[in-house]
Amino acid sequence: MQAAEVKADQNAAFAPRIFSGIQPSGGLTLGNYLGALKRFVEKQNEGIETIYCIVDLHAITVWQDPEKLRHATREAAAAFIAAGIDPVRSVLFNQSQVSAHAELGWIFNCVARLGWMNRMTQFKDKAGKNSENASLGLYAYPSLMAADILLYHATMVPVGEDQKQHVELTRDIAAKFNHDYKVDFFPVPEPVIEGAATRVMSLRDGTKKMSKSDPSDQSRINLTDSADAIAQKIRKARTDPEPLPDNIDGLKDRPEARNLVNIYAALSGETAEAVIAQFAGQGFGAFKPALADLAVAKLEPITTEMTRLMADPAEIDRILGDGARRADEIAQPILARTLDIMGMIRSR
Ligand code: TYM
């Protein structure tokens, strides 16, 4: 598949609008925070229209215990707000409350080609060896993701590295729809992958992504971890015996060291180069405590605020309901126009 080529002014007719989503499948990690949440807040504060979604329909592509899903959805909402998303300035909601996602998702199942889906690496990773037993939803997942984005005519999609292929598929779906129906109806959205931590790696293995599904809890920092747990996980993080180099090239074949430097840079808002300049020649005996202090200082207020918010689940549900109503108001006319373009009668 070739990601759709966009003419420079292809999205000029569309107001800049950001959409992104996070799955409520288990707790969120430092990877979700640095690769997504923290950047979502920056985008909101730049004054761009921002729509953020807790994608519960995506989560059920693998089995979810109903009570745990409800809890994880509220916890994700609490994480957004605790990290700095203002549910008045941004639209914040859970996907299943806006049925247009599922409707446009079906339409895109009929636009996307099997060949495109067969190339999705995340499906291969998640389905593993037993792909015959994976749900059909897991396979169709990227076309629902395209629907999430295009339902709002979003032009920019901030994500971590691992979602790039899905956003490229979204571009292909938008371009094929526009081409097949001879319209310029959908924008061709840009993935926005920027900053020092677009791919935060496991603390146990610098070649593997930090992930909520890793069996080892030591491999990740959870947004619900206590200050002690965060400091202990950083102290025990795998590293090599060498001191930190004096330039970034010296980290090339040192994935664990590079990961910790990138985490430090993303948490402090500096570049990796600036962090290296500060710690050049020092060993991990000095660097790890500094990183642990920084991580605790940045994450503890978020965890505390999440706990406070979680004490009032009715208020979280109210916020999600309000966000869903606002999302629906944007989505409905776009879905209606899509159906009309395709020749579906709308007469009630
Ligand atoms: P999910 O729930 O796996 O992850 C949410 C966001 O966190 C980023 N992320 C990371 N970034 C850096 N390092 C890591 N170790 C790391 N782990 C996760 C992800 O890149 C993502 O940005 N399919 C999406 C959810 C989704 C979506 C959408 C995103 C559904 N519809 C529409 C954008 C637009 C997913 O499973 O993300």
mmCIF file of C-alpha atoms and ligand atoms in Angstrom:
data_model
loop_
_atom_site.group_PDB
_atom_site.id
_atom_site.type_symbol
_atom_site.label_atom_id
_atom_site.label_comp_id
_atom_site.label_asym_id
_atom_site.label_seq_id
_atom_site.Cartn_x
_atom_site.Cartn_y
_atom_site.Cartn_z
ATOM 1 C CA MET A 1 0.000 0.000 0.000
ATOM 2 C CA GLN A 2 1.170 3.492 -0.784
ATOM 3 C CA ALA A 3 0.060 6.013 1.804
ATOM 4 C CA ALA A 4 -2.082 8.494 -0.085
ATOM 5 C CA GLU A 5 -0.167 11.402 -1.551
ATOM 6 C CA VAL A 6 -1.641 14.692 -0.449
ATOM 7 C CA LYS A 7 -1.423 17.785 -2.577
ATOM 8 C CA ALA A 8 -0.025 20.637 -0.482
ATOM 9 C CA ASP A 9 -3.398 22.362 -0.250
ATOM 10 C CA GLN A 10 -5.582 19.245 -0.080
ATOM 11 C CA ASN A 11 -6.778 20.004 3.445
ATOM 12 C CA ALA A 12 -6.990 23.750 2.912
ATOM 13 C CA ALA A 13 -10.782 23.588 2.735
ATOM 14 C CA PHE A 14 -10.959 22.052 6.222
ATOM 15 C CA ALA A 15 -10.560 23.904 9.511
ATOM 16 C CA PRO A 16 -7.651 22.492 11.537
ATOM 17 C CA ARG A 17 -9.074 19.928 13.917
ATOM 18 C CA ILE A 18 -7.352 17.324 16.056
ATOM 19 C CA PHE A 19 -8.722 13.896 16.893
ATOM 20 C CA SER A 20 -7.054 11.143 18.866
ATOM 21 C CA GLY A 21 -8.005 8.177 20.993
ATOM 22 C CA ILE A 22 -6.829 5.833 23.710
ATOM 23 C CA GLN A 23 -8.086 2.326 24.450
ATOM 24 C CA PRO A 24 -9.474 1.622 27.918
ATOM 25 C CA SER A 25 -7.959 -1.847 28.001
ATOM 26 C CA GLY A 26 -6.186 -1.966 31.336
ATOM 27 C CA GLY A 27 -4.322 0.874 33.000
ATOM 28 C CA LEU A 28 -2.427 3.567 31.118
ATOM 29 C CA THR A 29 1.374 3.669 31.066
ATOM 30 C CA LEU A 30 4.133 6.254 30.904
ATOM 31 C CA GLY A 31 4.190 5.442 27.149
ATOM 32 C CA ASN A 32 0.557 6.537 26.815
ATOM 33 C CA TYR A 33 1.325 9.650 28.844
ATOM 34 C CA LEU A 34 4.438 10.805 26.980
ATOM 35 C CA GLY A 35 3.438 9.532 23.527
ATOM 36 C CA ALA A 36 -0.166 10.713 23.711
ATOM 37 C CA LEU A 37 -1.776 12.415 26.751
ATOM 38 C CA LYS A 38 0.950 15.006 27.386
ATOM 39 C CA ARG A 39 0.961 15.956 23.713
ATOM 40 C CA PHE A 40 -2.871 16.069 23.622
ATOM 41 C CA VAL A 41 -2.718 18.710 26.360
ATOM 42 C CA GLU A 42 -0.116 20.729 24.425
ATOM 43 C CA LYS A 43 -2.356 20.694 21.344
ATOM 44 C CA GLN A 44 -5.377 21.791 23.378
ATOM 45 C CA ASN A 45 -3.329 24.638 24.833
ATOM 46 C CA GLU A 46 -2.206 25.761 21.364
ATOM 47 C CA GLY A 47 -5.842 26.679 20.786
ATOM 48 C CA ILE A 48 -6.611 24.121 18.051
ATOM 49 C CA GLU A 49 -10.015 22.405 18.243
ATOM 50 C CA THR A 50 -9.363 19.083 19.974
ATOM 51 C CA ILE A 51 -11.555 15.980 20.188
ATOM 52 C CA TYR A 52 -10.373 13.095 22.377
ATOM 53 C CA CYS A 53 -12.032 9.719 22.586
ATOM 54 C CA ILE A 54 -11.787 6.734 24.904
ATOM 55 C CA VAL A 55 -12.235 3.992 22.354
ATOM 56 C CA ASP A 56 -14.240 1.314 24.134
ATOM 57 C CA LEU A 57 -15.441 -0.220 20.850
ATOM 58 C CA HIS A 58 -11.800 -0.825 19.949
ATOM 59 C CA ALA A 59 -11.087 -2.355 23.362
ATOM 60 C CA ILE A 60 -13.678 -5.133 22.852
ATOM 61 C CA THR A 61 -11.809 -6.485 19.812
ATOM 62 C CA VAL A 62 -10.203 -8.639 22.512
ATOM 63 C CA TRP A 63 -12.159 -9.968 25.523
ATOM 64 C CA GLN A 64 -12.972 -7.384 28.204
ATOM 65 C CA ASP A 65 -14.578 -8.167 31.515
ATOM 66 C CA PRO A 66 -17.586 -5.761 31.671
ATOM 67 C CA GLU A 67 -16.872 -4.401 35.169
ATOM 68 C CA LYS A 68 -13.188 -3.915 34.379
ATOM 69 C CA LEU A 69 -14.052 -2.146 31.118
ATOM 70 C CA ARG A 70 -16.361 0.285 32.935
ATOM 71 C CA HIS A 71 -13.635 0.975 35.508
ATOM 72 C CA ALA A 72 -10.879 1.344 32.883
ATOM 73 C CA THR A 73 -13.035 3.752 30.840
ATOM 74 C CA ARG A 74 -13.591 6.003 33.850
ATOM 75 C CA GLU A 75 -9.929 5.720 34.809
ATOM 76 C CA ALA A 76 -8.852 6.752 31.300
ATOM 77 C CA ALA A 77 -11.201 9.761 31.524
ATOM 78 C CA ALA A 78 -9.674 10.639 34.902
ATOM 79 C CA ALA A 79 -6.182 10.364 33.366
ATOM 80 C CA PHE A 80 -7.087 12.762 30.537
ATOM 81 C CA ILE A 81 -8.419 15.338 32.986
ATOM 82 C CA ALA A 82 -5.639 14.875 35.545
ATOM 83 C CA ALA A 83 -3.041 15.294 32.780
ATOM 84 C CA GLY A 84 -4.568 18.656 31.839
ATOM 85 C CA ILE A 85 -7.392 18.067 29.368
ATOM 86 C CA ASP A 86 -10.147 20.553 30.093
ATOM 87 C CA PRO A 87 -13.424 18.859 29.146
ATOM 88 C CA VAL A 88 -14.923 22.245 28.308
ATOM 89 C CA ARG A 89 -12.195 23.340 25.907
ATOM 90 C CA SER A 90 -11.699 19.853 24.441
ATOM 91 C CA VAL A 91 -14.414 17.345 23.599
ATOM 92 C CA LEU A 92 -13.833 14.240 25.759
ATOM 93 C CA PHE A 93 -16.103 11.202 25.456
ATOM 94 C CA ASN A 94 -16.240 7.431 25.141
ATOM 95 C CA GLN A 95 -16.733 6.080 21.644
ATOM 96 C CA SER A 96 -19.754 3.814 22.160
ATOM 97 C CA GLN A 97 -21.922 6.786 23.192
ATOM 98 C CA VAL A 98 -21.709 8.115 19.628
ATOM 99 C CA SER A 99 -23.157 5.409 17.402
ATOM 100 C CA ALA A 100 -21.992 7.155 14.225
ATOM 101 C CA HIS A 101 -18.511 5.650 14.846
ATOM 102 C CA ALA A 102 -19.841 2.137 14.308
ATOM 103 C CA GLU A 103 -21.912 3.225 11.297
ATOM 104 C CA LEU A 104 -19.047 4.941 9.490
ATOM 105 C CA GLY A 105 -16.808 2.035 10.519
ATOM 106 C CA TRP A 106 -19.077 -0.322 8.550
ATOM 107 C CA ILE A 107 -18.999 1.956 5.527
ATOM 108 C CA PHE A 108 -15.201 1.998 5.638
ATOM 109 C CA ASN A 109 -15.157 -1.807 5.860
ATOM 110 C CA CYS A 110 -16.633 -1.574 2.379
ATOM 111 C CA VAL A 111 -14.010 0.964 1.210
ATOM 112 C CA ALA A 112 -10.841 -0.605 2.678
ATOM 113 C CA ARG A 113 -9.315 -3.477 0.679
ATOM 114 C CA LEU A 114 -8.376 -6.862 2.141
ATOM 115 C CA GLY A 115 -4.856 -6.390 0.814
ATOM 116 C CA TRP A 116 -4.469 -3.205 2.850
ATOM 117 C CA MET A 117 -5.698 -4.869 6.032
ATOM 118 C CA ASN A 118 -3.420 -7.865 5.502
ATOM 119 C CA ARG A 119 -0.423 -5.566 5.824
ATOM 120 C CA MET A 120 -1.340 -4.191 9.245
ATOM 121 C CA THR A 121 1.493 -5.165 11.590
ATOM 122 C CA GLN A 122 -0.498 -4.549 14.782
ATOM 123 C CA PHE A 123 -3.050 -7.197 13.788
ATOM 124 C CA LYS A 124 -0.231 -9.680 13.213
ATOM 125 C CA ASP A 125 1.313 -8.831 16.607
ATOM 126 C CA LYS A 126 -1.961 -8.969 18.524
ATOM 127 C CA ALA A 127 -3.426 -12.027 16.799
ATOM 128 C CA GLY A 128 -0.146 -13.912 17.237
ATOM 129 C CA LYS A 129 0.161 -17.479 15.997
ATOM 130 C CA ASN A 130 -3.493 -18.264 16.592
ATOM 131 C CA SER A 131 -4.945 -15.750 14.112
ATOM 132 C CA GLU A 132 -7.812 -18.136 13.170
ATOM 133 C CA ASN A 133 -9.145 -17.545 16.648
ATOM 134 C CA ALA A 134 -8.846 -13.725 16.588
ATOM 135 C CA SER A 135 -12.077 -11.731 16.393
ATOM 136 C CA LEU A 136 -13.215 -10.297 13.076
ATOM 137 C CA GLY A 137 -13.297 -6.954 14.908
ATOM 138 C CA LEU A 138 -9.557 -7.140 15.613
ATOM 139 C CA TYR A 139 -8.946 -7.517 11.891
ATOM 140 C CA ALA A 140 -11.300 -4.653 10.944
ATOM 141 C CA TYR A 141 -9.991 -2.450 13.794
ATOM 142 C CA PRO A 142 -8.062 0.008 11.546
ATOM 143 C CA SER A 143 -11.147 0.856 9.492
ATOM 144 C CA LEU A 144 -13.042 1.732 12.695
ATOM 145 C CA MET A 145 -10.061 3.914 13.618
ATOM 146 C CA ALA A 146 -10.354 5.640 10.219
ATOM 147 C CA ALA A 147 -14.030 6.238 10.994
ATOM 148 C CA ASP A 148 -13.143 7.785 14.379
ATOM 149 C CA ILE A 149 -10.901 10.322 12.692
ATOM 150 C CA LEU A 150 -12.871 11.078 9.524
ATOM 151 C CA LEU A 151 -16.250 11.314 11.286
ATOM 152 C CA TYR A 152 -15.052 14.692 12.576
ATOM 153 C CA HIS A 153 -13.170 15.747 9.433
ATOM 154 C CA ALA A 154 -10.054 15.823 11.618
ATOM 155 C CA THR A 155 -6.949 17.059 9.823
ATOM 156 C CA MET A 156 -4.296 16.101 12.413
ATOM 157 C CA VAL A 157 -3.891 12.983 14.517
ATOM 158 C CA PRO A 158 -1.308 13.066 17.335
ATOM 159 C CA VAL A 159 -0.195 9.501 18.073
ATOM 160 C CA GLY A 160 2.840 7.466 19.112
ATOM 161 C CA GLU A 161 5.016 5.761 16.476
ATOM 162 C CA ASP A 162 3.083 2.474 16.734
ATOM 163 C CA GLN A 163 -0.119 4.018 15.305
ATOM 164 C CA LYS A 164 1.502 5.552 12.213
ATOM 165 C CA GLN A 165 0.499 2.695 9.919
ATOM 166 C CA HIS A 166 -3.140 3.004 11.002
ATOM 167 C CA VAL A 167 -3.203 6.737 10.286
ATOM 168 C CA GLU A 168 -1.685 6.044 6.868
ATOM 169 C CA LEU A 169 -4.482 3.550 6.215
ATOM 170 C CA THR A 170 -6.949 6.278 7.223
ATOM 171 C CA ARG A 171 -5.404 8.510 4.566
ATOM 172 C CA ASP A 172 -5.825 5.770 1.977
ATOM 173 C CA ILE A 173 -9.476 5.236 2.951
ATOM 174 C CA ALA A 174 -10.209 8.987 2.739
ATOM 175 C CA ALA A 175 -8.499 9.257 -0.642
ATOM 176 C CA LYS A 176 -10.288 6.168 -2.050
ATOM 177 C CA PHE A 177 -13.698 7.374 -0.877
ATOM 178 C CA ASN A 178 -13.099 10.812 -2.413
ATOM 179 C CA HIS A 179 -11.865 9.226 -5.634
ATOM 180 C CA ASP A 180 -14.629 6.591 -5.963
ATOM 181 C CA TYR A 181 -17.447 9.085 -5.360
ATOM 182 C CA LYS A 182 -15.706 11.962 -7.177
ATOM 183 C CA VAL A 183 -15.900 14.283 -4.183
ATOM 184 C CA ASP A 184 -13.470 16.196 -1.951
ATOM 185 C CA PHE A 185 -15.502 15.285 1.090
ATOM 186 C CA PHE A 186 -12.981 13.803 3.522
ATOM 187 C CA PRO A 187 -9.697 15.484 4.494
ATOM 188 C CA VAL A 188 -6.574 13.336 4.226
ATOM 189 C CA PRO A 189 -5.360 13.622 7.840
ATOM 190 C CA GLU A 190 -1.737 13.956 8.913
ATOM 191 C CA PRO A 191 -0.221 11.796 11.648
ATOM 192 C CA VAL A 192 1.522 14.079 14.165
ATOM 193 C CA ILE A 193 4.421 12.142 15.678
ATOM 194 C CA GLU A 194 6.804 14.531 17.395
ATOM 195 C CA GLY A 195 8.905 14.963 20.532
ATOM 196 C CA ALA A 196 11.457 12.841 22.396
ATOM 197 C CA ALA A 197 9.115 10.018 23.405
ATOM 198 C CA THR A 198 7.078 8.858 20.430
ATOM 199 C CA ARG A 199 8.152 5.305 21.249
ATOM 200 C CA VAL A 200 8.788 4.706 24.942
ATOM 201 C CA MET A 201 10.438 1.322 25.416
ATOM 202 C CA SER A 202 10.130 -1.365 28.097
ATOM 203 C CA LEU A 203 12.245 -0.833 31.223
ATOM 204 C CA ARG A 204 13.298 -4.501 30.997
ATOM 205 C CA ASP A 205 14.152 -4.636 27.285
ATOM 206 C CA GLY A 206 15.046 -1.530 25.296
ATOM 207 C CA THR A 207 14.045 -3.181 22.019
ATOM 208 C CA LYS A 208 10.394 -3.734 23.057
ATOM 209 C CA LYS A 209 7.674 -1.089 23.316
ATOM 210 C CA MET A 210 6.444 -0.201 26.823
ATOM 211 C CA SER A 211 2.977 -1.708 26.862
ATOM 212 C CA LYS A 212 0.065 -2.293 29.215
ATOM 213 C CA SER A 213 -0.154 -5.852 27.895
ATOM 214 C CA ASP A 214 3.450 -6.821 28.823
ATOM 215 C CA PRO A 215 3.229 -9.644 31.412
ATOM 216 C CA SER A 216 5.971 -7.997 33.527
ATOM 217 C CA ASP A 217 4.751 -5.066 35.625
ATOM 218 C CA GLN A 218 8.432 -4.086 36.085
ATOM 219 C CA SER A 219 8.596 -3.332 32.343
ATOM 220 C CA ARG A 220 6.342 -0.289 32.622
ATOM 221 C CA ILE A 221 5.384 2.660 34.780
ATOM 222 C CA ASN A 222 1.619 2.771 35.276
ATOM 223 C CA LEU A 223 -0.133 6.088 35.798
ATOM 224 C CA THR A 224 -1.563 4.583 38.990
ATOM 225 C CA ASP A 225 1.860 3.606 40.437
ATOM 226 C CA SER A 226 2.896 5.096 43.796
ATOM 227 C CA ALA A 227 5.977 7.326 44.060
ATOM 228 C CA ASP A 228 7.868 4.422 45.651
ATOM 229 C CA ALA A 229 6.922 2.018 42.870
ATOM 230 C CA ILE A 230 8.007 4.520 40.195
ATOM 231 C CA ALA A 231 11.385 5.117 41.872
ATOM 232 C CA GLN A 232 11.950 1.397 42.411
ATOM 233 C CA LYS A 233 11.122 0.506 38.778
ATOM 234 C CA ILE A 234 13.540 3.154 37.493
ATOM 235 C CA ARG A 235 16.277 1.993 39.888
ATOM 236 C CA LYS A 236 15.848 -1.561 38.634
ATOM 237 C CA ALA A 237 15.522 -0.634 34.944
ATOM 238 C CA ARG A 238 17.909 -2.586 32.754
ATOM 239 C CA THR A 239 20.951 -0.586 31.631
ATOM 240 C CA ASP A 240 24.544 -1.193 30.536
ATOM 241 C CA PRO A 241 27.702 -0.536 32.600
ATOM 242 C CA GLU A 242 28.986 2.374 30.459
ATOM 243 C CA PRO A 243 28.714 6.018 31.520
ATOM 244 C CA LEU A 244 26.501 8.300 29.419
ATOM 245 C CA PRO A 245 28.246 9.519 26.256
ATOM 246 C CA ASP A 246 28.833 13.178 25.420
ATOM 247 C CA ASN A 247 26.710 13.155 22.264
ATOM 248 C CA ILE A 248 23.545 11.533 21.029
ATOM 249 C CA ASP A 249 25.303 9.294 18.478
ATOM 250 C CA GLY A 250 26.909 7.478 21.392
ATOM 251 C CA LEU A 251 23.476 6.066 22.287
ATOM 252 C CA LYS A 252 22.977 4.420 18.901
ATOM 253 C CA ASP A 253 23.609 0.836 20.001
ATOM 254 C CA ARG A 254 22.475 1.317 23.602
ATOM 255 C CA PRO A 255 18.669 0.958 23.456
ATOM 256 C CA GLU A 256 18.114 0.944 27.236
ATOM 257 C CA ALA A 257 20.298 4.024 27.820
ATOM 258 C CA ARG A 258 18.664 5.810 24.891
ATOM 259 C CA ASN A 259 15.206 5.029 26.266
ATOM 260 C CA LEU A 260 15.971 6.464 29.705
ATOM 261 C CA VAL A 261 17.492 9.611 28.175
ATOM 262 C CA ASN A 262 14.429 10.060 25.946
ATOM 263 C CA ILE A 263 12.090 9.593 28.924
ATOM 264 C CA TYR A 264 14.065 12.200 30.878
ATOM 265 C CA ALA A 265 13.930 14.606 27.921
ATOM 266 C CA ALA A 266 10.183 14.150 27.393
ATOM 267 C CA LEU A 267 9.389 14.568 31.100
ATOM 268 C CA SER A 268 11.557 17.671 31.502
ATOM 269 C CA GLY A 269 10.564 19.222 28.175
ATOM 270 C CA GLU A 270 14.208 19.354 27.006
ATOM 271 C CA THR A 271 15.798 17.794 23.941
ATOM 272 C CA ALA A 272 17.709 14.513 24.293
ATOM 273 C CA GLU A 273 20.842 16.490 23.283
ATOM 274 C CA ALA A 274 20.398 18.857 26.232
ATOM 275 C CA VAL A 275 19.986 15.922 28.626
ATOM 276 C CA ILE A 276 23.139 14.277 27.282
ATOM 277 C CA ALA A 277 25.051 17.545 27.667
ATOM 278 C CA GLN A 278 23.972 17.687 31.304
ATOM 279 C CA PHE A 279 24.830 14.062 32.211
ATOM 280 C CA ALA A 280 27.809 13.314 29.891
ATOM 281 C CA GLY A 281 30.358 11.060 31.568
ATOM 282 C CA GLN A 282 28.084 10.172 34.493
ATOM 283 C CA GLY A 283 27.027 6.606 35.231
ATOM 284 C CA PHE A 284 23.519 5.297 35.838
ATOM 285 C CA GLY A 285 24.225 5.481 39.592
ATOM 286 C CA ALA A 286 23.828 9.242 39.183
ATOM 287 C CA PHE A 287 21.388 9.375 36.267
ATOM 288 C CA LYS A 288 18.744 6.962 37.575
ATOM 289 C CA PRO A 289 18.062 8.811 40.857
ATOM 290 C CA ALA A 290 17.750 12.085 38.905
ATOM 291 C CA LEU A 291 15.312 10.427 36.507
ATOM 292 C CA ALA A 292 13.359 8.851 39.378
ATOM 293 C CA ASP A 293 13.004 12.242 41.100
ATOM 294 C CA LEU A 294 11.858 13.879 37.882
ATOM 295 C CA ALA A 295 9.357 11.098 37.080
ATOM 296 C CA VAL A 296 7.873 11.216 40.580
ATOM 297 C CA ALA A 297 7.651 15.031 40.501
ATOM 298 C CA LYS A 298 5.798 14.954 37.168
ATOM 299 C CA LEU A 299 3.605 11.889 37.680
ATOM 300 C CA GLU A 300 2.634 12.018 41.355
ATOM 301 C CA PRO A 301 0.305 15.046 40.969
ATOM 302 C CA ILE A 302 -1.440 13.266 38.078
ATOM 303 C CA THR A 303 -1.910 10.058 40.061
ATOM 304 C CA THR A 304 -3.235 12.000 43.061
ATOM 305 C CA GLU A 305 -5.709 13.901 40.883
ATOM 306 C CA MET A 306 -6.832 10.665 39.185
ATOM 307 C CA THR A 307 -7.572 9.145 42.599
ATOM 308 C CA ARG A 308 -9.573 12.228 43.585
ATOM 309 C CA LEU A 309 -11.596 12.137 40.359
ATOM 310 C CA MET A 310 -12.232 8.396 40.606
ATOM 311 C CA ALA A 311 -13.968 8.945 43.954
ATOM 312 C CA ASP A 312 -16.878 10.509 42.028
ATOM 313 C CA PRO A 313 -17.734 8.178 39.123
ATOM 314 C CA ALA A 314 -21.082 9.926 38.515
ATOM 315 C CA GLU A 315 -19.234 13.164 37.749
ATOM 316 C CA ILE A 316 -16.935 11.363 35.293
ATOM 317 C CA ASP A 317 -19.986 9.831 33.586
ATOM 318 C CA ARG A 318 -21.580 13.282 33.378
ATOM 319 C CA ILE A 319 -18.456 14.708 31.703
ATOM 320 C CA LEU A 320 -18.358 11.824 29.207
ATOM 321 C CA GLY A 321 -22.067 12.244 28.461
ATOM 322 C CA ASP A 322 -21.648 15.946 27.835
ATOM 323 C CA GLY A 323 -18.651 15.281 25.560
ATOM 324 C CA ALA A 324 -20.620 12.613 23.689
ATOM 325 C CA ARG A 325 -23.482 15.033 22.985
ATOM 326 C CA ARG A 326 -21.044 17.609 21.606
ATOM 327 C CA ALA A 327 -19.238 14.960 19.544
ATOM 328 C CA ASP A 328 -22.548 13.703 18.164
ATOM 329 C CA GLU A 329 -23.491 17.206 17.013
ATOM 330 C CA ILE A 330 -20.352 17.375 14.876
ATOM 331 C CA ALA A 331 -20.571 13.764 13.682
ATOM 332 C CA GLN A 332 -24.222 13.499 12.632
ATOM 333 C CA PRO A 333 -24.151 15.953 9.685
ATOM 334 C CA ILE A 334 -20.913 14.385 8.409
ATOM 335 C CA LEU A 335 -22.388 10.880 8.603
ATOM 336 C CA ALA A 336 -25.626 12.059 6.945
ATOM 337 C CA ARG A 337 -23.701 13.656 4.075
ATOM 338 C CA THR A 338 -21.562 10.505 3.675
ATOM 339 C CA LEU A 339 -24.685 8.339 3.323
ATOM 340 C CA ASP A 340 -26.196 10.806 0.890
ATOM 341 C CA ILE A 341 -23.053 10.837 -1.274
ATOM 342 C CA MET A 342 -23.265 7.027 -1.400
ATOM 343 C CA GLY A 343 -26.896 7.022 -2.530
ATOM 344 C CA MET A 344 -28.641 5.988 0.682
ATOM 345 C CA ILE A 345 -32.161 7.384 1.030
ATOM 346 C CA ARG A 346 -32.583 9.571 4.124
ATOM 347 C CA SER A 347 -36.322 10.252 4.442
ATOM 348 C CA ARG A 348 -37.272 10.227 8.099
HETATM 349 P P1 TYM B 1 -3.425 2.744 22.382
HETATM 350 O O1 TYM B 1 -4.587 2.744 23.302
HETATM 351 O O2 TYM B 1 -2.624 1.501 22.237
HETATM 352 O O3 TYM B 1 -2.425 3.914 22.782
HETATM 353 C C1 TYM B 1 -2.885 5.238 22.959
HETATM 354 C C2 TYM B 1 -1.825 6.229 22.487
HETATM 355 O O4 TYM B 1 -0.623 6.017 23.236
HETATM 356 C C3 TYM B 1 0.466 5.828 22.337
HETATM 357 N N1 TYM B 1 1.410 4.876 22.943
HETATM 358 C C4 TYM B 1 2.724 5.094 23.053
HETATM 359 N N2 TYM B 1 3.481 6.153 22.685
HETATM 360 C C5 TYM B 1 4.809 6.075 22.955
HETATM 361 N N3 TYM B 1 5.392 5.000 23.538
HETATM 362 C C6 TYM B 1 4.664 3.923 23.914
HETATM 363 N N4 TYM B 1 5.245 2.877 24.502
HETATM 364 C C7 TYM B 1 3.264 3.939 23.670
HETATM 365 N N5 TYM B 1 2.252 3.058 23.907
HETATM 366 C C8 TYM B 1 1.125 3.653 23.448
HETATM 367 C C9 TYM B 1 -0.158 5.255 21.069
HETATM 368 O O5 TYM B 1 0.664 5.455 19.944
HETATM 369 C C10 TYM B 1 -1.456 6.044 21.003
HETATM 370 O O6 TYM B 1 -1.237 7.307 20.412
HETATM 371 N N6 TYM B 1 -5.573 2.400 17.875
HETATM 372 C C11 TYM B 1 -5.225 3.308 18.959
HETATM 373 C C12 TYM B 1 -6.431 4.018 19.541
HETATM 374 C C13 TYM B 1 -7.273 4.731 18.541
HETATM 375 C C14 TYM B 1 -6.954 5.951 17.895
HETATM 376 C C15 TYM B 1 -8.097 6.255 17.074
HETATM 377 C C16 TYM B 1 -5.849 6.805 17.926
HETATM 378 C C17 TYM B 1 -8.500 4.328 18.114
HETATM 379 N N7 TYM B 1 -9.009 5.251 17.229
HETATM 380 C C18 TYM B 1 -8.114 7.398 16.272
HETATM 381 C C19 TYM B 1 -5.891 7.953 17.122
HETATM 382 C C20 TYM B 1 -7.017 8.223 16.311
HETATM 383 C C21 TYM B 1 -4.567 2.502 20.074
HETATM 384 O O7 TYM B 1 -4.761 1.319 20.210
HETATM 385 O O8 TYM B 1 -3.865 3.264 20.942
#
